Amino acid sequence: MNSDDRLRQRASRLLSQVATRSDRLINEGLAQADARKWHYAVLASLQDFGPASQAALSKRTGIYRSDMVGVLNELAQRQLVERAPDPDDQRRNVITISTAGRRQLRRLDRVLDVLHDELLAPLDPTERDHLVRLLTRLLDHHDSPGS
């Protein structure tokens, strides 16, 4: 067995290489749409799960708390999110997706659909669904307490 065969048999290496290519493709594609992947993550989280504090958004999206303020500032400057004092705790804000944010999210969904088609081009729809289920299972396992 030569080293190329050995490396191509390591799931960790393959996942890493695909992730690197995926990040590059998604980052470049979203940049052409004047957006970043963190913009999409915040808008999608707000649309799917409703208004949230900065801390809750950080937990939901995986964006470090220290970076979340900058992401929210960018989104607020573009009027894609709205900040309002939390009625239960005036020290924190509740973030809500705006009407313009919902329009931008629909636009970014279309951009990502095209990019994902490019990323997953060699797979048929059934294989794509299967891959997503397997990756979700792996991620859920490693995100669960005790893993």
PDB file of C-alpha atoms in Angstrom:
ATOM      1  CA  MET A   1       0.000   0.000   0.000  1.00  0.00           C
ATOM      2  CA  ASN A   2       1.532   3.343  -0.955  1.00  0.00           C
ATOM      3  CA  SER A   3       1.135   6.491   1.164  1.00  0.00           C
ATOM      4  CA  ASP A   4      -1.496   8.007  -1.161  1.00  0.00           C
ATOM      5  CA  ASP A   5      -3.747   4.989  -0.617  1.00  0.00           C
ATOM      6  CA  ARG A   6      -3.202   5.131   3.145  1.00  0.00           C
ATOM      7  CA  LEU A   7      -4.059   8.844   3.302  1.00  0.00           C
ATOM      8  CA  ARG A   8      -7.184   8.403   1.204  1.00  0.00           C
ATOM      9  CA  GLN A   9      -8.420   5.733   3.632  1.00  0.00           C
ATOM     10  CA  ARG A  10      -8.408   8.092   6.628  1.00  0.00           C
ATOM     11  CA  ALA A  11     -11.849   9.598   7.112  1.00  0.00           C
ATOM     12  CA  SER A  12     -10.403  12.395   9.254  1.00  0.00           C
ATOM     13  CA  ARG A  13      -8.083  13.492   6.463  1.00  0.00           C
ATOM     14  CA  LEU A  14     -10.794  13.274   3.818  1.00  0.00           C
ATOM     15  CA  LEU A  15     -13.239  15.257   5.969  1.00  0.00           C
ATOM     16  CA  SER A  16     -10.576  17.893   6.588  1.00  0.00           C
ATOM     17  CA  GLN A  17      -9.747  18.242   2.908  1.00  0.00           C
ATOM     18  CA  VAL A  18     -13.404  18.439   1.869  1.00  0.00           C
ATOM     19  CA  ALA A  19     -14.052  20.982   4.657  1.00  0.00           C
ATOM     20  CA  THR A  20     -11.170  23.140   3.421  1.00  0.00           C
ATOM     21  CA  ARG A  21     -12.502  23.089  -0.131  1.00  0.00           C
ATOM     22  CA  SER A  22     -16.054  23.678   1.072  1.00  0.00           C
ATOM     23  CA  ASP A  23     -15.005  26.680   3.192  1.00  0.00           C
ATOM     24  CA  ARG A  24     -13.143  28.221   0.271  1.00  0.00           C
ATOM     25  CA  LEU A  25     -16.065  27.709  -2.118  1.00  0.00           C
ATOM     26  CA  ILE A  26     -18.680  29.021   0.332  1.00  0.00           C
ATOM     27  CA  ASN A  27     -16.586  31.995   1.503  1.00  0.00           C
ATOM     28  CA  GLU A  28     -15.802  33.074  -2.062  1.00  0.00           C
ATOM     29  CA  GLY A  29     -19.388  32.572  -3.229  1.00  0.00           C
ATOM     30  CA  LEU A  30     -20.879  34.499  -0.325  1.00  0.00           C
ATOM     31  CA  ALA A  31     -18.295  37.274  -0.756  1.00  0.00           C
ATOM     32  CA  GLN A  32     -19.584  37.740  -4.316  1.00  0.00           C
ATOM     33  CA  ALA A  33     -23.027  38.222  -2.755  1.00  0.00           C
ATOM     34  CA  ASP A  34     -21.529  40.753  -0.289  1.00  0.00           C
ATOM     35  CA  ALA A  35     -22.064  38.408   2.647  1.00  0.00           C
ATOM     36  CA  ARG A  36     -20.144  36.138   4.974  1.00  0.00           C
ATOM     37  CA  LYS A  37     -20.950  32.682   6.310  1.00  0.00           C
ATOM     38  CA  TRP A  38     -21.501  34.142   9.788  1.00  0.00           C
ATOM     39  CA  HIS A  39     -24.115  36.517   8.376  1.00  0.00           C
ATOM     40  CA  TYR A  40     -25.972  33.533   6.990  1.00  0.00           C
ATOM     41  CA  ALA A  41     -25.643  31.574  10.236  1.00  0.00           C
ATOM     42  CA  VAL A  42     -27.129  34.391  12.335  1.00  0.00           C
ATOM     43  CA  LEU A  43     -29.955  35.165   9.908  1.00  0.00           C
ATOM     44  CA  ALA A  44     -30.852  31.478   9.533  1.00  0.00           C
ATOM     45  CA  SER A  45     -30.807  30.967  13.305  1.00  0.00           C
ATOM     46  CA  LEU A  46     -33.074  33.957  13.894  1.00  0.00           C
ATOM     47  CA  GLN A  47     -35.476  32.857  11.173  1.00  0.00           C
ATOM     48  CA  ASP A  48     -35.571  29.214  12.266  1.00  0.00           C
ATOM     49  CA  PHE A  49     -35.558  29.619  16.062  1.00  0.00           C
ATOM     50  CA  GLY A  50     -36.753  33.168  16.684  1.00  0.00           C
ATOM     51  CA  PRO A  51     -35.302  36.179  18.489  1.00  0.00           C
ATOM     52  CA  ALA A  52     -32.366  35.599  20.804  1.00  0.00           C
ATOM     53  CA  SER A  53     -29.763  37.234  22.973  1.00  0.00           C
ATOM     54  CA  GLN A  54     -26.198  37.561  21.710  1.00  0.00           C
ATOM     55  CA  ALA A  55     -25.155  34.718  24.034  1.00  0.00           C
ATOM     56  CA  ALA A  56     -27.901  32.424  22.732  1.00  0.00           C
ATOM     57  CA  LEU A  57     -26.991  33.261  19.126  1.00  0.00           C
ATOM     58  CA  SER A  58     -23.371  32.488  19.874  1.00  0.00           C
ATOM     59  CA  LYS A  59     -24.320  29.089  21.234  1.00  0.00           C
ATOM     60  CA  ARG A  60     -26.743  28.338  18.378  1.00  0.00           C
ATOM     61  CA  THR A  61     -24.328  29.284  15.595  1.00  0.00           C
ATOM     62  CA  GLY A  62     -20.927  28.372  17.009  1.00  0.00           C
ATOM     63  CA  ILE A  63     -19.701  31.940  16.591  1.00  0.00           C
ATOM     64  CA  TYR A  64     -17.429  32.957  19.457  1.00  0.00           C
ATOM     65  CA  ARG A  65     -19.089  35.460  21.784  1.00  0.00           C
ATOM     66  CA  SER A  66     -16.207  37.870  21.199  1.00  0.00           C
ATOM     67  CA  ASP A  67     -16.867  37.769  17.432  1.00  0.00           C
ATOM     68  CA  MET A  68     -20.664  37.906  17.676  1.00  0.00           C
ATOM     69  CA  VAL A  69     -20.753  41.630  18.474  1.00  0.00           C
ATOM     70  CA  GLY A  70     -18.921  42.433  15.243  1.00  0.00           C
ATOM     71  CA  VAL A  71     -21.180  40.169  13.187  1.00  0.00           C
ATOM     72  CA  LEU A  72     -24.279  41.745  14.733  1.00  0.00           C
ATOM     73  CA  ASN A  73     -22.888  45.243  14.167  1.00  0.00           C
ATOM     74  CA  GLU A  74     -22.427  44.422  10.463  1.00  0.00           C
ATOM     75  CA  LEU A  75     -25.942  42.995  10.200  1.00  0.00           C
ATOM     76  CA  ALA A  76     -27.494  45.919  12.115  1.00  0.00           C
ATOM     77  CA  GLN A  77     -25.635  48.439   9.937  1.00  0.00           C
ATOM     78  CA  ARG A  78     -27.188  46.745   6.890  1.00  0.00           C
ATOM     79  CA  GLN A  79     -30.575  46.779   8.673  1.00  0.00           C
ATOM     80  CA  LEU A  80     -30.811  42.982   8.481  1.00  0.00           C
ATOM     81  CA  VAL A  81     -31.352  42.583  12.237  1.00  0.00           C
ATOM     82  CA  GLU A  82     -32.872  44.715  14.955  1.00  0.00           C
ATOM     83  CA  ARG A  83     -31.659  45.051  18.538  1.00  0.00           C
ATOM     84  CA  ALA A  84     -34.033  45.847  21.377  1.00  0.00           C
ATOM     85  CA  PRO A  85     -33.593  45.783  25.150  1.00  0.00           C
ATOM     86  CA  ASP A  86     -34.677  42.492  26.699  1.00  0.00           C
ATOM     87  CA  PRO A  87     -37.814  43.225  28.750  1.00  0.00           C
ATOM     88  CA  ASP A  88     -36.687  40.607  31.309  1.00  0.00           C
ATOM     89  CA  ASP A  89     -33.115  41.915  31.625  1.00  0.00           C
ATOM     90  CA  GLN A  90     -32.355  45.473  30.519  1.00  0.00           C
ATOM     91  CA  ARG A  91     -28.594  44.698  30.527  1.00  0.00           C
ATOM     92  CA  ARG A  92     -28.895  42.605  27.382  1.00  0.00           C
ATOM     93  CA  ASN A  93     -30.395  42.967  23.933  1.00  0.00           C
ATOM     94  CA  VAL A  94     -32.714  40.684  22.040  1.00  0.00           C
ATOM     95  CA  ILE A  95     -31.830  40.310  18.367  1.00  0.00           C
ATOM     96  CA  THR A  96     -34.599  39.879  15.774  1.00  0.00           C
ATOM     97  CA  ILE A  97     -34.367  39.353  12.028  1.00  0.00           C
ATOM     98  CA  SER A  98     -35.824  42.285  10.068  1.00  0.00           C
ATOM     99  CA  THR A  99     -37.909  42.186   6.907  1.00  0.00           C
ATOM    100  CA  ALA A 100     -34.774  43.089   4.928  1.00  0.00           C
ATOM    101  CA  GLY A 101     -32.952  40.288   6.773  1.00  0.00           C
ATOM    102  CA  ARG A 102     -35.567  37.755   5.684  1.00  0.00           C
ATOM    103  CA  ARG A 103     -35.183  38.916   2.064  1.00  0.00           C
ATOM    104  CA  GLN A 104     -31.384  38.652   2.353  1.00  0.00           C
ATOM    105  CA  LEU A 105     -31.690  35.164   3.860  1.00  0.00           C
ATOM    106  CA  ARG A 106     -33.827  33.997   0.912  1.00  0.00           C
ATOM    107  CA  ARG A 107     -31.214  35.462  -1.458  1.00  0.00           C
ATOM    108  CA  LEU A 108     -28.367  33.741   0.393  1.00  0.00           C
ATOM    109  CA  ASP A 109     -30.301  30.448   0.394  1.00  0.00           C
ATOM    110  CA  ARG A 110     -30.373  30.626  -3.413  1.00  0.00           C
ATOM    111  CA  VAL A 111     -26.635  31.437  -3.545  1.00  0.00           C
ATOM    112  CA  LEU A 112     -25.843  28.530  -1.212  1.00  0.00           C
ATOM    113  CA  ASP A 113     -28.051  26.151  -3.226  1.00  0.00           C
ATOM    114  CA  VAL A 114     -25.891  26.849  -6.283  1.00  0.00           C
ATOM    115  CA  LEU A 115     -22.655  26.524  -4.291  1.00  0.00           C
ATOM    116  CA  HIS A 116     -23.780  23.250  -2.712  1.00  0.00           C
ATOM    117  CA  ASP A 117     -24.676  21.901  -6.148  1.00  0.00           C
ATOM    118  CA  GLU A 118     -21.112  22.694  -7.205  1.00  0.00           C
ATOM    119  CA  LEU A 119     -19.602  21.176  -4.046  1.00  0.00           C
ATOM    120  CA  LEU A 120     -21.680  18.001  -4.246  1.00  0.00           C
ATOM    121  CA  ALA A 121     -21.717  17.704  -8.056  1.00  0.00           C
ATOM    122  CA  PRO A 122     -20.483  14.081  -8.210  1.00  0.00           C
ATOM    123  CA  LEU A 123     -23.276  12.866  -5.896  1.00  0.00           C
ATOM    124  CA  ASP A 124     -26.850  12.144  -6.915  1.00  0.00           C
ATOM    125  CA  PRO A 125     -29.709  13.506  -4.739  1.00  0.00           C
ATOM    126  CA  THR A 126     -30.016  10.290  -2.707  1.00  0.00           C
ATOM    127  CA  GLU A 127     -26.283  10.251  -2.006  1.00  0.00           C
ATOM    128  CA  ARG A 128     -26.392  13.920  -0.998  1.00  0.00           C
ATOM    129  CA  ASP A 129     -29.192  13.259   1.483  1.00  0.00           C
ATOM    130  CA  HIS A 130     -27.338  10.245   2.839  1.00  0.00           C
ATOM    131  CA  LEU A 131     -24.118  12.257   3.252  1.00  0.00           C
ATOM    132  CA  VAL A 132     -25.961  14.982   5.151  1.00  0.00           C
ATOM    133  CA  ARG A 133     -27.576  12.388   7.450  1.00  0.00           C
ATOM    134  CA  LEU A 134     -24.206  10.750   8.147  1.00  0.00           C
ATOM    135  CA  LEU A 135     -22.451  14.051   8.809  1.00  0.00           C
ATOM    136  CA  THR A 136     -25.304  15.152  11.075  1.00  0.00           C
ATOM    137  CA  ARG A 137     -25.052  11.905  13.005  1.00  0.00           C
ATOM    138  CA  LEU A 138     -21.298  12.356  13.466  1.00  0.00           C
ATOM    139  CA  LEU A 139     -21.685  15.965  14.547  1.00  0.00           C
ATOM    140  CA  ASP A 140     -24.521  15.167  16.964  1.00  0.00           C
ATOM    141  CA  HIS A 141     -22.465  12.383  18.499  1.00  0.00           C
ATOM    142  CA  HIS A 142     -19.446  14.618  19.052  1.00  0.00           C
ATOM    143  CA  ASP A 143     -21.557  17.524  20.312  1.00  0.00           C
ATOM    144  CA  SER A 144     -23.403  15.414  22.877  1.00  0.00           C
ATOM    145  CA  PRO A 145     -22.372  15.602  26.535  1.00  0.00           C
ATOM    146  CA  GLY A 146     -19.767  13.049  27.473  1.00  0.00           C
ATOM    147  CA  SER A 147     -18.240  12.680  24.022  1.00  0.00           C
TER     148      SER A 147
END
